[in-house]
Short mmCIF file of C-alpha atoms and ligand atoms in Angstrom, two decimals:
data_model
loop_
_atom_site.label_atom_id
_atom_site.label_comp_id
_atom_site.label_asym_id
_atom_site.label_seq_id
_atom_site.Cartn_x
_atom_site.Cartn_y
_atom_site.Cartn_z
CA MET A 467 4.00 -50.04 -85.13
CA ALA A 468 5.57 -48.00 -87.97
CA THR A 469 4.06 -48.43 -91.42
CA SER A 470 6.20 -48.60 -94.49
CA GLY A 471 7.69 -45.16 -95.37
CA GLU A 472 7.17 -43.74 -91.86
CA SER A 473 10.16 -43.63 -89.55
CA ALA A 474 10.00 -44.14 -85.79
CA ASN A 475 10.73 -40.41 -85.42
CA ASP A 476 7.71 -39.52 -87.55
CA LEU A 477 5.55 -41.62 -85.28
CA GLU A 478 6.95 -39.93 -82.22
CA ASP A 479 6.13 -36.57 -83.81
CA HIS A 480 2.56 -37.76 -84.41
CA ILE A 481 2.19 -38.53 -80.73
CA THR A 482 4.09 -35.56 -79.19
CA GLU A 483 2.59 -32.80 -81.42
CA PRO A 484 -0.94 -33.24 -80.06
CA LEU A 485 0.51 -33.57 -76.57
CA ASN A 486 2.38 -30.27 -77.00
CA GLU A 487 -0.80 -28.64 -78.24
CA ILE A 488 -2.72 -29.91 -75.22
CA ASP A 489 0.06 -28.61 -73.02
CA GLN A 490 -0.07 -25.22 -74.73
CA LEU A 491 -3.84 -25.16 -74.43
CA ARG A 492 -3.53 -25.91 -70.73
CA LYS A 493 -1.03 -23.06 -70.35
CA ASP A 494 -3.26 -20.70 -72.35
CA LYS A 495 -6.22 -21.68 -70.18
CA ALA A 496 -4.22 -21.10 -67.01
CA GLN A 497 -3.01 -17.75 -68.41
CA LEU A 498 -6.59 -16.81 -69.33
CA GLU A 499 -7.85 -17.79 -65.92
CA GLY A 500 -5.04 -15.77 -64.39
CA ASP A 501 -5.95 -12.78 -66.56
CA VAL A 502 -9.63 -13.06 -65.68
CA ALA A 503 -8.82 -13.38 -61.99
CA HIS A 504 -6.54 -10.34 -62.27
CA LEU A 505 -9.25 -8.39 -64.08
CA LEU A 506 -11.76 -9.30 -61.40
CA ARG A 507 -9.45 -8.11 -58.65
CA HIS A 508 -8.04 -4.95 -60.20
CA ASP A 509 -9.25 -1.59 -61.38
CA GLN A 510 -8.77 -1.50 -65.15
CA LEU A 511 -7.77 2.15 -65.36
CA THR A 512 -5.15 2.30 -62.63
CA GLY A 513 -4.17 -1.34 -62.17
CA LEU A 514 -4.71 -0.93 -58.41
CA LEU A 515 -6.80 -3.41 -56.43
CA ASN A 516 -10.50 -2.75 -56.76
CA ARG A 517 -12.79 -2.24 -53.78
CA SER A 518 -14.05 -5.80 -53.39
CA ALA A 519 -10.58 -7.39 -53.69
CA PHE A 520 -9.22 -4.83 -51.23
CA VAL A 521 -12.04 -5.56 -48.77
CA SER A 522 -11.52 -9.31 -48.87
CA ARG A 523 -7.73 -9.02 -48.51
CA VAL A 524 -8.02 -6.54 -45.64
CA ASP A 525 -10.66 -8.77 -44.00
CA HIS A 526 -8.26 -11.70 -44.27
CA MET A 527 -5.40 -9.67 -42.76
CA LEU A 528 -7.60 -8.40 -39.93
CA ALA A 529 -8.80 -11.92 -39.15
CA THR A 530 -5.24 -13.22 -38.81
CA MET A 531 -3.90 -10.24 -36.83
CA ASP A 532 -3.19 -10.32 -33.13
CA HIS A 533 -5.01 -7.13 -32.16
CA ASN A 534 -3.35 -7.02 -28.73
CA SER A 535 0.17 -6.73 -30.06
CA GLN A 536 -0.40 -5.35 -33.55
CA LYS A 537 -2.02 -2.10 -34.71
CA GLY A 538 -2.88 -1.38 -38.31
CA ALA A 539 -4.36 1.64 -40.02
CA MET A 540 -6.41 2.57 -43.04
CA ILE A 541 -6.24 5.85 -44.94
CA GLU A 542 -8.86 7.02 -47.39
CA ILE A 543 -7.57 9.55 -49.86
CA GLY A 544 -10.21 11.76 -51.43
CA VAL A 545 -9.51 13.86 -54.49
CA ARG A 546 -11.81 16.82 -54.74
CA GLY A 547 -12.28 18.43 -58.10
CA LEU A 548 -11.93 15.25 -60.13
CA PRO A 549 -15.59 15.15 -61.20
CA ARG A 550 -15.29 18.86 -62.09
CA ILE A 551 -12.17 18.18 -64.23
CA ALA A 552 -13.92 15.28 -65.95
CA GLY A 553 -16.97 17.46 -66.51
CA SER A 554 -15.14 20.48 -67.93
CA LEU A 555 -12.13 18.96 -69.77
CA GLY A 556 -13.58 15.58 -70.60
CA ARG A 557 -13.72 12.17 -68.99
CA HIS A 558 -10.45 11.13 -70.66
CA VAL A 559 -8.59 13.96 -68.88
CA GLY A 560 -10.17 12.94 -65.59
CA ASP A 561 -9.07 9.35 -66.24
CA TYR A 562 -5.56 10.51 -67.07
CA ALA A 563 -5.37 12.46 -63.79
CA VAL A 564 -6.67 9.44 -61.83
CA SER A 565 -3.99 7.20 -63.39
CA ALA A 566 -1.27 9.74 -62.63
CA LEU A 567 -2.34 9.96 -58.98
CA ALA A 568 -2.59 6.17 -58.70
CA ALA A 569 0.96 5.83 -60.01
CA ARG A 570 2.21 8.31 -57.40
CA LEU A 571 0.36 6.45 -54.66
CA ASN A 572 1.93 3.21 -55.81
CA THR A 573 5.42 4.63 -55.44
CA ILE A 574 4.67 5.86 -51.90
CA ARG A 575 3.25 2.58 -50.61
CA GLU A 576 5.47 0.04 -48.96
CA ASP A 577 5.48 -3.67 -49.89
CA SER A 578 3.27 -4.65 -46.98
CA HIS A 579 0.66 -2.00 -47.79
CA LEU A 580 -2.47 -2.64 -49.82
CA VAL A 581 -3.68 0.13 -52.10
CA CYS A 582 -6.96 0.28 -53.94
CA ARG A 583 -9.13 2.57 -55.99
CA LEU A 584 -12.33 2.93 -53.98
CA ASP A 585 -14.37 4.87 -56.49
CA TYR A 586 -13.94 7.57 -59.11
CA TRP A 587 -12.45 10.14 -56.76
CA SER A 588 -10.96 8.17 -53.90
CA PHE A 589 -8.28 5.65 -53.03
CA ALA A 590 -7.59 3.64 -49.88
CA LEU A 591 -4.39 2.39 -48.33
CA PHE A 592 -4.16 -0.29 -45.65
CA MET A 593 -1.11 -0.51 -43.41
CA PRO A 594 -1.24 -3.87 -41.57
CA THR A 595 1.37 -2.85 -39.00
CA ILE A 596 2.19 0.57 -37.64
CA GLY A 597 4.57 1.61 -34.88
CA ASP A 598 2.43 4.45 -33.53
CA PRO A 599 -0.39 6.67 -34.80
CA LEU A 600 2.06 9.42 -35.73
CA GLU A 601 3.46 7.13 -38.40
CA VAL A 602 0.08 7.02 -40.14
CA LEU A 603 -0.29 10.76 -39.89
CA THR A 604 3.12 11.24 -41.48
CA LYS A 605 2.10 8.83 -44.24
CA ALA A 606 -1.16 10.72 -44.77
CA LYS A 607 0.72 14.02 -45.04
CA THR A 608 3.23 12.51 -47.49
CA ILE A 609 0.38 11.22 -49.65
CA ILE A 610 -1.42 14.58 -49.61
CA ALA A 611 1.79 16.42 -50.52
CA ALA A 612 2.56 14.04 -53.40
CA LEU A 613 -0.94 13.85 -54.83
CA SER A 614 -1.52 17.58 -54.54
CA GLN A 615 1.27 18.28 -57.03
CA PRO A 616 -0.33 19.41 -60.30
CA VAL A 617 -0.83 16.83 -63.04
CA ASP A 618 0.54 17.91 -66.42
CA TRP A 619 -1.93 17.62 -69.26
CA ILE A 620 -0.62 18.92 -72.64
CA ASP A 621 0.06 22.57 -71.82
CA ARG A 622 -2.11 22.65 -68.71
CA LYS A 623 -1.41 21.99 -65.07
CA ILE A 624 -4.34 20.26 -63.36
CA LYS A 625 -4.43 21.12 -59.68
CA LEU A 626 -6.45 18.87 -57.43
CA GLU A 627 -7.37 19.17 -53.77
CA VAL A 628 -6.48 16.08 -51.79
CA GLY A 629 -7.69 15.10 -48.32
CA ALA A 630 -7.12 12.08 -46.10
CA GLY A 631 -9.15 10.35 -43.40
CA VAL A 632 -7.37 7.99 -41.05
CA ALA A 633 -8.69 5.16 -38.82
CA LEU A 634 -6.82 2.69 -36.65
CA THR A 635 -7.68 -0.98 -36.36
CA SER A 636 -9.14 -2.27 -33.13
CA ALA A 637 -10.23 -5.69 -31.90
CA SER A 638 -13.85 -4.52 -31.69
CA ASP A 639 -14.01 -3.07 -35.22
CA SER A 640 -12.06 -5.72 -37.07
CA GLU A 641 -13.85 -5.59 -40.40
CA ALA A 642 -12.76 -3.83 -43.54
CA ALA A 643 -16.28 -2.45 -44.04
CA THR A 644 -16.20 -0.75 -40.61
CA LEU A 645 -12.74 0.66 -41.25
CA LEU A 646 -13.89 1.98 -44.62
CA GLN A 647 -16.89 3.62 -43.01
CA ASN A 648 -14.67 5.20 -40.35
CA VAL A 649 -12.06 6.57 -42.77
CA GLY A 650 -14.92 7.96 -44.88
CA LEU A 651 -16.29 9.85 -41.88
CA ALA A 652 -12.80 11.09 -40.93
CA LEU A 653 -12.19 12.27 -44.50
CA LYS A 654 -15.53 14.09 -44.60
CA ALA A 655 -14.82 15.83 -41.29
CA ALA A 656 -11.27 16.73 -42.35
CA THR A 657 -12.19 18.28 -45.66
CA GLU A 658 -15.53 19.86 -44.71
CA LYS A 659 -14.15 22.23 -42.13
CA GLY A 660 -11.42 23.59 -44.35
CA GLY A 661 -8.79 22.37 -41.87
CA PRO A 662 -5.44 20.76 -42.67
CA GLY A 663 -7.02 18.25 -45.06
CA TYR A 664 -6.40 15.16 -42.94
CA GLY A 665 -7.79 13.85 -39.69
CA PHE A 666 -8.32 10.85 -37.45
CA TYR A 667 -11.61 9.06 -37.01
CA ASN A 668 -13.16 9.31 -33.57
CA PRO A 669 -16.32 7.54 -32.33
CA ALA A 670 -18.19 10.88 -32.03
CA MET A 671 -18.15 10.98 -35.84
CA ALA A 672 -20.10 7.73 -36.05
CA LYS A 673 -22.57 9.10 -33.50
CA ALA A 674 -22.99 12.31 -35.50
CA SER A 675 -23.42 10.29 -38.68
CA ARG A 676 -26.14 8.14 -37.08
CA ARG A 677 -27.89 11.29 -35.88
CA ARG A 678 -27.71 12.77 -39.41
CA ALA A 679 -29.29 9.58 -40.74
CA ASP A 680 -32.09 9.84 -38.12
CA VAL A 681 -32.67 13.51 -38.96
CA LEU A 682 -32.78 12.68 -42.66
CA LEU A 683 -35.43 10.04 -42.05
CA ALA A 684 -37.42 12.45 -39.89
CA LEU A 685 -37.06 15.15 -42.54
CA THR A 686 -38.35 12.85 -45.27
CA GLU A 687 -41.36 11.94 -43.13
CA THR A 688 -42.00 15.61 -42.29
CA ILE A 689 -42.00 16.51 -45.97
CA GLU A 690 -44.23 13.57 -46.87
CA LYS A 691 -46.73 14.35 -44.12
CA GLN A 692 -46.47 18.09 -44.83
CA THR A 693 -45.88 18.91 -41.18
CA MET A 694 -43.04 21.41 -41.66
CA SER A 695 -44.08 24.87 -40.53
CA LEU A 696 -42.85 28.45 -40.81
CA HIS A 697 -42.46 30.84 -37.92
CA PHE A 698 -42.06 34.57 -38.36
CA GLN A 699 -39.77 36.86 -36.38
CA PRO A 700 -40.56 40.61 -36.40
CA ILE A 701 -38.04 43.23 -37.50
CA PHE A 702 -38.46 46.83 -36.35
CA ARG A 703 -37.19 50.20 -37.53
CA ALA A 704 -34.62 51.17 -34.90
CA SER A 705 -35.44 54.88 -34.83
CA THR A 706 -39.23 54.61 -34.42
CA GLY A 707 -40.08 51.07 -33.38
CA GLU A 708 -42.27 50.65 -36.45
CA LEU A 709 -42.79 47.03 -37.52
CA VAL A 710 -41.33 46.74 -41.01
CA SER A 711 -40.77 43.09 -41.76
CA PHE A 712 -40.79 39.45 -40.64
CA GLU A 713 -38.15 36.83 -41.26
CA ALA A 714 -39.61 33.42 -42.16
CA LEU A 715 -37.89 30.59 -40.27
CA MET A 716 -38.56 26.89 -40.76
CA ARG A 717 -39.72 24.83 -37.81
CA MET A 718 -39.72 21.04 -37.61
CA SER A 719 -41.09 18.76 -34.93
CA HIS A 720 -41.01 14.97 -35.20
CA PRO A 721 -43.08 12.50 -33.15
CA GLU A 722 -39.99 10.59 -32.00
CA LEU A 723 -37.10 13.05 -32.27
CA GLY A 724 -39.03 16.07 -30.99
CA VAL A 725 -38.16 19.60 -32.08
CA ILE A 726 -35.19 19.71 -34.43
CA SER A 727 -33.45 23.05 -34.99
CA PRO A 728 -32.97 24.35 -38.54
CA VAL A 729 -29.29 24.65 -37.65
CA GLU A 730 -29.35 20.85 -37.67
CA PHE A 731 -31.89 19.93 -40.36
CA ILE A 732 -31.03 22.53 -43.01
CA PRO A 733 -27.51 21.08 -43.57
CA VAL A 734 -29.04 17.58 -43.76
CA ALA A 735 -31.57 18.85 -46.29
CA GLU A 736 -28.71 20.38 -48.29
CA GLU A 737 -26.59 17.25 -48.17
CA SER A 738 -29.47 15.04 -49.27
CA GLY A 739 -30.78 17.31 -52.00
CA LEU A 740 -34.10 17.83 -50.19
CA ILE A 741 -33.43 21.55 -49.77
CA GLY A 742 -34.79 22.34 -53.25
CA ARG A 743 -38.27 21.09 -52.37
CA LEU A 744 -38.18 22.59 -48.89
CA GLY A 745 -36.91 25.93 -50.14
CA ALA A 746 -39.65 26.15 -52.78
CA TRP A 747 -42.23 25.35 -50.12
CA ALA A 748 -40.82 28.03 -47.75
CA LEU A 749 -41.02 30.67 -50.50
CA ALA A 750 -44.62 29.78 -51.35
CA GLU A 751 -45.72 29.54 -47.71
CA ALA A 752 -44.02 32.83 -46.73
CA CYS A 753 -45.71 34.68 -49.61
CA ARG A 754 -49.07 33.11 -48.80
CA VAL A 755 -48.90 34.22 -45.16
CA ALA A 756 -47.42 37.68 -45.89
CA ALA A 757 -50.12 38.41 -48.48
CA SER A 758 -52.55 39.00 -45.61
CA TRP A 759 -50.33 41.54 -43.81
CA PRO A 760 -50.54 45.33 -44.19
CA PRO A 761 -48.92 46.31 -47.50
CA HIS A 762 -45.89 48.07 -45.95
CA ILE A 763 -44.67 44.91 -44.18
CA THR A 764 -42.18 42.77 -46.09
CA VAL A 765 -41.18 39.13 -45.60
CA SER A 766 -37.67 37.75 -45.84
CA VAL A 767 -36.93 34.16 -46.79
CA ASN A 768 -33.60 32.37 -46.32
CA ILE A 769 -32.21 30.79 -49.47
CA SER A 770 -29.63 28.04 -49.28
CA PRO A 771 -26.59 28.20 -51.62
CA ASP A 772 -27.71 24.87 -53.13
CA GLN A 773 -30.96 26.40 -54.35
CA PHE A 774 -28.95 28.56 -56.73
CA TYR A 775 -27.60 25.40 -58.35
CA SER A 776 -30.96 23.58 -58.48
CA GLY A 777 -31.96 25.39 -61.66
CA THR A 778 -35.46 26.04 -60.29
CA LEU A 779 -34.94 28.99 -57.93
CA LEU A 780 -36.29 31.67 -60.28
CA THR A 781 -39.30 29.53 -61.18
CA ASP A 782 -39.90 28.83 -57.48
CA VAL A 783 -39.88 32.56 -56.72
CA HIS A 784 -42.18 33.35 -59.68
CA ASN A 785 -44.60 30.61 -58.65
CA ALA A 786 -44.62 31.70 -55.00
CA LEU A 787 -45.39 35.31 -55.96
CA GLU A 788 -47.98 34.39 -58.53
CA LEU A 789 -49.85 31.85 -56.39
CA SER A 790 -50.42 34.43 -53.64
CA SER A 791 -50.60 37.51 -55.87
CA PHE A 792 -47.78 38.84 -53.71
CA PRO A 793 -45.71 41.72 -55.12
CA ALA A 794 -41.99 41.02 -55.60
CA TYR A 795 -40.95 44.27 -53.89
CA ARG A 796 -42.29 42.84 -50.59
CA LEU A 797 -40.18 39.71 -50.83
CA GLU A 798 -36.63 39.84 -49.47
CA VAL A 799 -34.21 37.08 -50.24
CA GLU A 800 -31.59 36.34 -47.57
CA ILE A 801 -28.37 34.72 -48.66
CA THR A 802 -25.20 34.04 -46.69
CA GLU A 803 -21.57 34.55 -47.56
CA SER A 804 -21.27 30.88 -48.47
CA THR A 805 -23.49 31.57 -51.49
CA MET A 806 -21.04 34.24 -52.65
CA LEU A 807 -17.96 32.17 -51.86
CA LYS A 808 -17.74 30.37 -55.19
CA ASP A 809 -17.89 33.67 -57.06
CA SER A 810 -20.01 31.87 -59.59
CA ASP A 811 -21.64 33.41 -62.64
CA ILE A 812 -24.63 31.13 -62.05
CA VAL A 813 -25.27 32.73 -58.65
CA MET A 814 -24.63 36.27 -59.86
CA ALA A 815 -27.02 35.94 -62.82
CA GLN A 816 -29.84 34.66 -60.59
CA LEU A 817 -29.26 37.36 -57.99
CA ALA A 818 -29.45 39.97 -60.76
CA SER A 819 -32.70 38.42 -62.08
CA LEU A 820 -34.24 38.44 -58.61
CA ARG A 821 -33.23 42.04 -58.11
CA ASP A 822 -34.62 42.98 -61.56
CA LEU A 823 -37.86 41.29 -60.57
CA GLY A 824 -38.05 43.71 -57.64
CA CYS A 825 -36.93 41.53 -54.72
CA ALA A 826 -34.52 42.95 -52.16
CA ILE A 827 -31.35 40.90 -51.73
CA VAL A 828 -30.04 40.70 -48.17
CA LEU A 829 -26.61 39.50 -47.08
CA ASP A 830 -27.30 37.51 -43.90
CA ASP A 831 -25.03 36.58 -40.97
CA PHE A 832 -22.38 39.15 -41.84
CA GLY A 833 -19.52 38.59 -39.43
CA THR A 834 -19.70 34.80 -39.09
CA GLY A 835 -17.77 33.72 -42.16
CA TYR A 836 -14.96 35.44 -43.96
CA SER A 837 -16.74 38.82 -43.65
CA SER A 838 -15.01 39.75 -46.86
CA LEU A 839 -15.66 43.28 -47.97
CA SER A 840 -15.38 42.13 -51.57
CA TYR A 841 -18.93 40.72 -51.41
CA LEU A 842 -20.22 44.19 -50.66
CA TRP A 843 -19.09 45.67 -53.93
CA LYS A 844 -19.40 42.59 -56.12
CA PHE A 845 -23.16 42.64 -55.85
CA PRO A 846 -25.52 45.54 -55.11
CA PHE A 847 -27.22 44.16 -51.98
CA SER A 848 -30.12 46.08 -50.49
CA LYS A 849 -29.41 45.13 -46.90
CA LEU A 850 -26.78 43.68 -44.66
CA LYS A 851 -27.64 41.69 -41.57
CA ILE A 852 -25.05 41.84 -38.83
CA ASP A 853 -24.79 38.47 -37.10
CA ARG A 854 -25.88 38.17 -33.52
CA SER A 855 -22.40 37.13 -32.41
CA PHE A 856 -21.24 40.69 -33.18
CA VAL A 857 -24.13 42.18 -31.23
CA HIS A 858 -23.54 39.87 -28.26
CA ALA A 859 -19.83 40.68 -28.27
CA LEU A 860 -20.85 44.24 -27.37
CA ASP A 861 -21.39 42.94 -23.84
CA THR A 862 -17.85 41.69 -23.38
CA ALA A 863 -15.48 43.04 -26.04
CA PRO A 864 -14.83 46.79 -25.75
CA LEU A 865 -13.41 46.88 -29.27
CA MET A 866 -16.72 45.69 -30.72
CA LYS A 867 -18.35 49.11 -30.32
CA GLY A 868 -15.92 50.70 -32.77
CA MET A 869 -16.11 47.72 -35.06
CA LEU A 870 -19.89 47.67 -35.25
CA LYS A 871 -19.99 51.41 -35.80
CA SER A 872 -17.45 51.11 -38.63
CA ILE A 873 -19.37 48.28 -40.33
CA ILE A 874 -22.59 50.30 -40.13
CA ASP A 875 -20.89 53.49 -41.46
CA LEU A 876 -19.24 51.56 -44.28
CA SER A 877 -22.49 49.84 -45.27
CA ARG A 878 -24.34 53.13 -45.23
CA ASN A 879 -21.71 54.69 -47.51
CA LEU A 880 -22.30 51.79 -49.90
CA GLY A 881 -26.03 52.55 -49.88
CA LEU A 882 -26.98 49.49 -47.81
CA LYS A 883 -29.54 49.34 -45.03
CA ILE A 884 -28.43 47.48 -41.91
CA THR A 885 -30.32 45.07 -39.66
CA ALA A 886 -28.78 43.94 -36.38
CA GLU A 887 -29.73 40.39 -35.34
CA GLY A 888 -29.77 38.99 -31.81
CA ILE A 889 -31.07 42.04 -29.94
CA GLU A 890 -31.54 40.66 -26.45
CA THR A 891 -31.03 43.57 -24.06
CA ASP A 892 -31.97 47.21 -23.70
CA ALA A 893 -28.27 48.04 -23.91
CA HIS A 894 -28.12 46.46 -27.38
CA VAL A 895 -30.98 48.68 -28.52
CA VAL A 896 -29.34 51.81 -27.15
CA ALA A 897 -25.96 51.05 -28.70
CA LEU A 898 -27.29 50.14 -32.14
CA ARG A 899 -29.58 53.13 -32.22
CA GLU A 900 -26.61 55.31 -31.36
CA TYR A 901 -24.63 53.79 -34.26
CA LYS A 902 -27.57 54.56 -36.57
CA CYS A 903 -28.40 50.95 -37.34
CA ASP A 904 -31.59 50.90 -39.44
CA PHE A 905 -33.42 47.79 -38.22
CA LEU A 906 -33.45 45.57 -35.14
CA GLN A 907 -34.33 41.88 -34.79
CA GLY A 908 -34.03 39.77 -31.68
CA TYR A 909 -35.65 38.00 -28.75
CA LEU A 910 -36.09 41.31 -26.91
CA THR A 911 -38.24 42.82 -29.63
CA GLY A 912 -40.00 39.59 -30.64
CA ARG A 913 -39.33 35.87 -30.87
CA PRO A 914 -40.24 33.85 -33.95
CA ALA A 915 -43.93 32.93 -33.70
CA THR A 916 -46.66 31.18 -35.68
CA GLU A 917 -48.76 32.78 -38.37
CA THR A 918 -51.63 33.10 -35.88
CA ASP A 919 -49.54 34.55 -33.07
CA ILE A 920 -47.91 37.24 -35.17
CA SER A 921 -51.23 38.78 -36.11
CA SER A 922 -51.35 40.16 -32.57
CA VAL A 923 -47.80 41.57 -33.03
CA ILE A 924 -49.00 43.35 -36.16
CA LEU A 925 -52.12 44.69 -34.46
CA LYS A 926 -50.21 45.75 -31.35
CA ASN A 927 -47.59 47.57 -33.38
CA PHE A 928 -50.29 49.30 -35.38
CA ALA A 929 -52.04 50.39 -32.17
CA GLU A 930 -48.71 51.56 -30.70
CA SER A 931 -47.97 53.57 -33.80
CA LEU A 932 -51.06 55.63 -33.03
CA LYS A 933 -49.72 56.52 -29.59
CA PRO A 934 -47.15 59.31 -29.24
CA LYS A 935 -44.73 57.00 -27.42
CA LEU A 936 -43.71 53.71 -28.95
CA GLU A 937 -42.98 50.62 -26.94
CA LEU A 938 -39.52 50.31 -28.36
CA SER A 939 -38.77 53.96 -27.66
CA LYS A 940 -39.79 53.32 -24.08
CA VAL A 941 -37.34 50.49 -23.89
CA ILE A 942 -34.68 52.80 -25.30
CA GLU A 943 -35.49 55.54 -22.82
CA ARG A 944 -35.56 53.08 -19.95
CA ALA A 945 -32.18 51.72 -20.93
CA ALA A 946 -30.71 55.19 -21.51
CA MET A 947 -31.80 56.22 -18.02
CA SER A 948 -30.30 53.20 -16.39
CA ALA A 949 -27.05 53.54 -18.38
P1 C2E B 209 -30.73 33.10 -39.66
O1 C2E B 209 -31.26 33.25 -41.02
O2 C2E B 209 -29.59 33.98 -39.29
O3 C2E B 209 -31.94 33.35 -38.67
C1 C2E B 209 -31.83 33.99 -37.43
C2 C2E B 209 -31.70 32.99 -36.34
O4 C2E B 209 -31.41 33.64 -35.11
C3 C2E B 209 -32.99 32.22 -36.08
O5 C2E B 209 -32.63 30.95 -35.60
C4 C2E B 209 -33.61 33.00 -34.94
O6 C2E B 209 -34.54 32.26 -34.19
C5 C2E B 209 -32.36 33.32 -34.15
N1 C2E B 209 -32.54 34.51 -33.31
C6 C2E B 209 -33.26 35.62 -33.56
N2 C2E B 209 -33.13 36.52 -32.57
C7 C2E B 209 -32.31 35.96 -31.64
C8 C2E B 209 -31.78 36.41 -30.37
O7 C2E B 209 -32.05 37.47 -29.90
N3 C2E B 209 -30.94 35.55 -29.73
C9 C2E B 209 -30.61 34.33 -30.24
N4 C2E B 209 -29.79 33.57 -29.53
N5 C2E B 209 -31.08 33.88 -31.43
C10 C2E B 209 -31.92 34.70 -32.12
P2 C2E B 209 -33.30 29.63 -36.17
O8 C2E B 209 -34.73 29.85 -36.45
O9 C2E B 209 -32.89 28.53 -35.27
O10 C2E B 209 -32.60 29.46 -37.58
C11 C2E B 209 -31.24 29.22 -37.65
C12 C2E B 209 -30.74 29.28 -39.06
O11 C2E B 209 -31.30 28.24 -39.84
C13 C2E B 209 -31.14 30.57 -39.78
O12 C2E B 209 -30.28 31.61 -39.40
C14 C2E B 209 -30.97 30.14 -41.21
O13 C2E B 209 -29.62 30.16 -41.57
C15 C2E B 209 -31.43 28.69 -41.16
N6 C2E B 209 -32.81 28.65 -41.59
C16 C2E B 209 -33.96 28.79 -40.89
N7 C2E B 209 -35.03 28.71 -41.70
C17 C2E B 209 -34.55 28.52 -42.95
C18 C2E B 209 -35.15 28.37 -44.25
O14 C2E B 209 -36.37 28.45 -44.42
N8 C2E B 209 -34.32 28.15 -45.30
C19 C2E B 209 -32.96 28.12 -45.15
N9 C2E B 209 -32.20 27.91 -46.23
N10 C2E B 209 -32.36 28.29 -43.97
C20 C2E B 209 -33.15 28.49 -42.89
MG1 MG B 210 -31.71 34.82 -42.11
MG1 MG B 211 -28.78 35.57 -39.72
#
């Protein structure tokens, strides 16, 4: 009831004002809840869905799909170089580039597609319905083309490398997590091999990935139990058959997986960061063993490109030499073209330090990669090792004779010594001797063997050197006669 002086309207105001406030509070709360829910589902930088929201929405879509009549696809888009941009120009520039790419991706996607930011350098797109696999491939190519366009930053153009991995939905793999794993493997395969930058997942990739995981576990155990070993393969002077060097090669045998080739475990060690420890061990072990050999015999150790970026390579070499009192001039360091590929100052400076220390630097596997002549003048190598594929091609490709001869002549003119790898037949010996190759290494002249077994190789070669005719010369004569 209205008191004196207060009108009925005033009373109504008294009642409705608090009600309006409650209403407003309710709206604010709903808005706040909406904002929080949005924040929880979206990436703050790009506004795209975040990984967990993407996963649950894709899972929901997959669960309600009829896999017999409907095919969907997922694409993971990886942007290489983003961490490098963030590292060199600053995180804010990296963030700016990520936002620019996200905006482009958003304009390419169709309404039915889901797009998310997976992590700092990758995005994912889910297409719930596709006509045929070609449609996804076209989409992947469109995305790569759009995202590869440089991003403008003040007066700079930031160029990023973009790759895409594609996987199709199937009734058996109808979980977002599986699809994400598959697109990740497809992306890795597509960008690793320097191919077109996009590729489809196939089940062999999952098999290879499981094998890599097994090898990694075996490698970790081998390191822990200290059961890795080094074998040594002899290298002979081509003209006289004199034993001049051994190449140290890692050997790994696991109780369950058996013998695993370095061709398989070295890349796993590189990928997992274990190569630093293994490489340091190989250097120390090679110097320890070689310290007991006659003083004219050198040892060569393979160094992975990653060791140059570990920051400990020079210390590892110093320690290995010092621990065994082994002179640096008897240690040869073998690197491959992939080490030179990045043309990095970091690599060049360390190579120069190793050379100044007295180590010989050898370019290994010449002929397998780009075989770029630029490596030969960019760094003063001591030796070049011609890959065994070139030597084996002598048997079948007539052109190879001229090619090998030219490589050897060119290397000699640059002051390099040449070793030919993969010598397996008498004919190889004859040919390479004729081309004036300096050193020979291969199964014919000696397989890699244990520390104990090679002592007999050393003794035998020493005894042979006392005879007027050398074993290798005999091989050469025998082959020349039968030619
Ligand atoms: P690589 O450095 O080119 O070593 C030569 C490879 O050729 C060795 O294979 C050797 O056993 C093989 N080989 C030698 N002569 C012949 C022949 O006449 N015929 C054939 N078919 N093969 C021959 P292996 O020991 O399996 O090593 C493979 C690769 O693994 C090496 O190639 C090297 O790149 C890497 N590797 C081995 N040990 C190490 C290591 O301690 N550190 C690093 N970073 N890499 C290593
Ligand atoms: Mg080698
Ligand atoms: Mg080699």
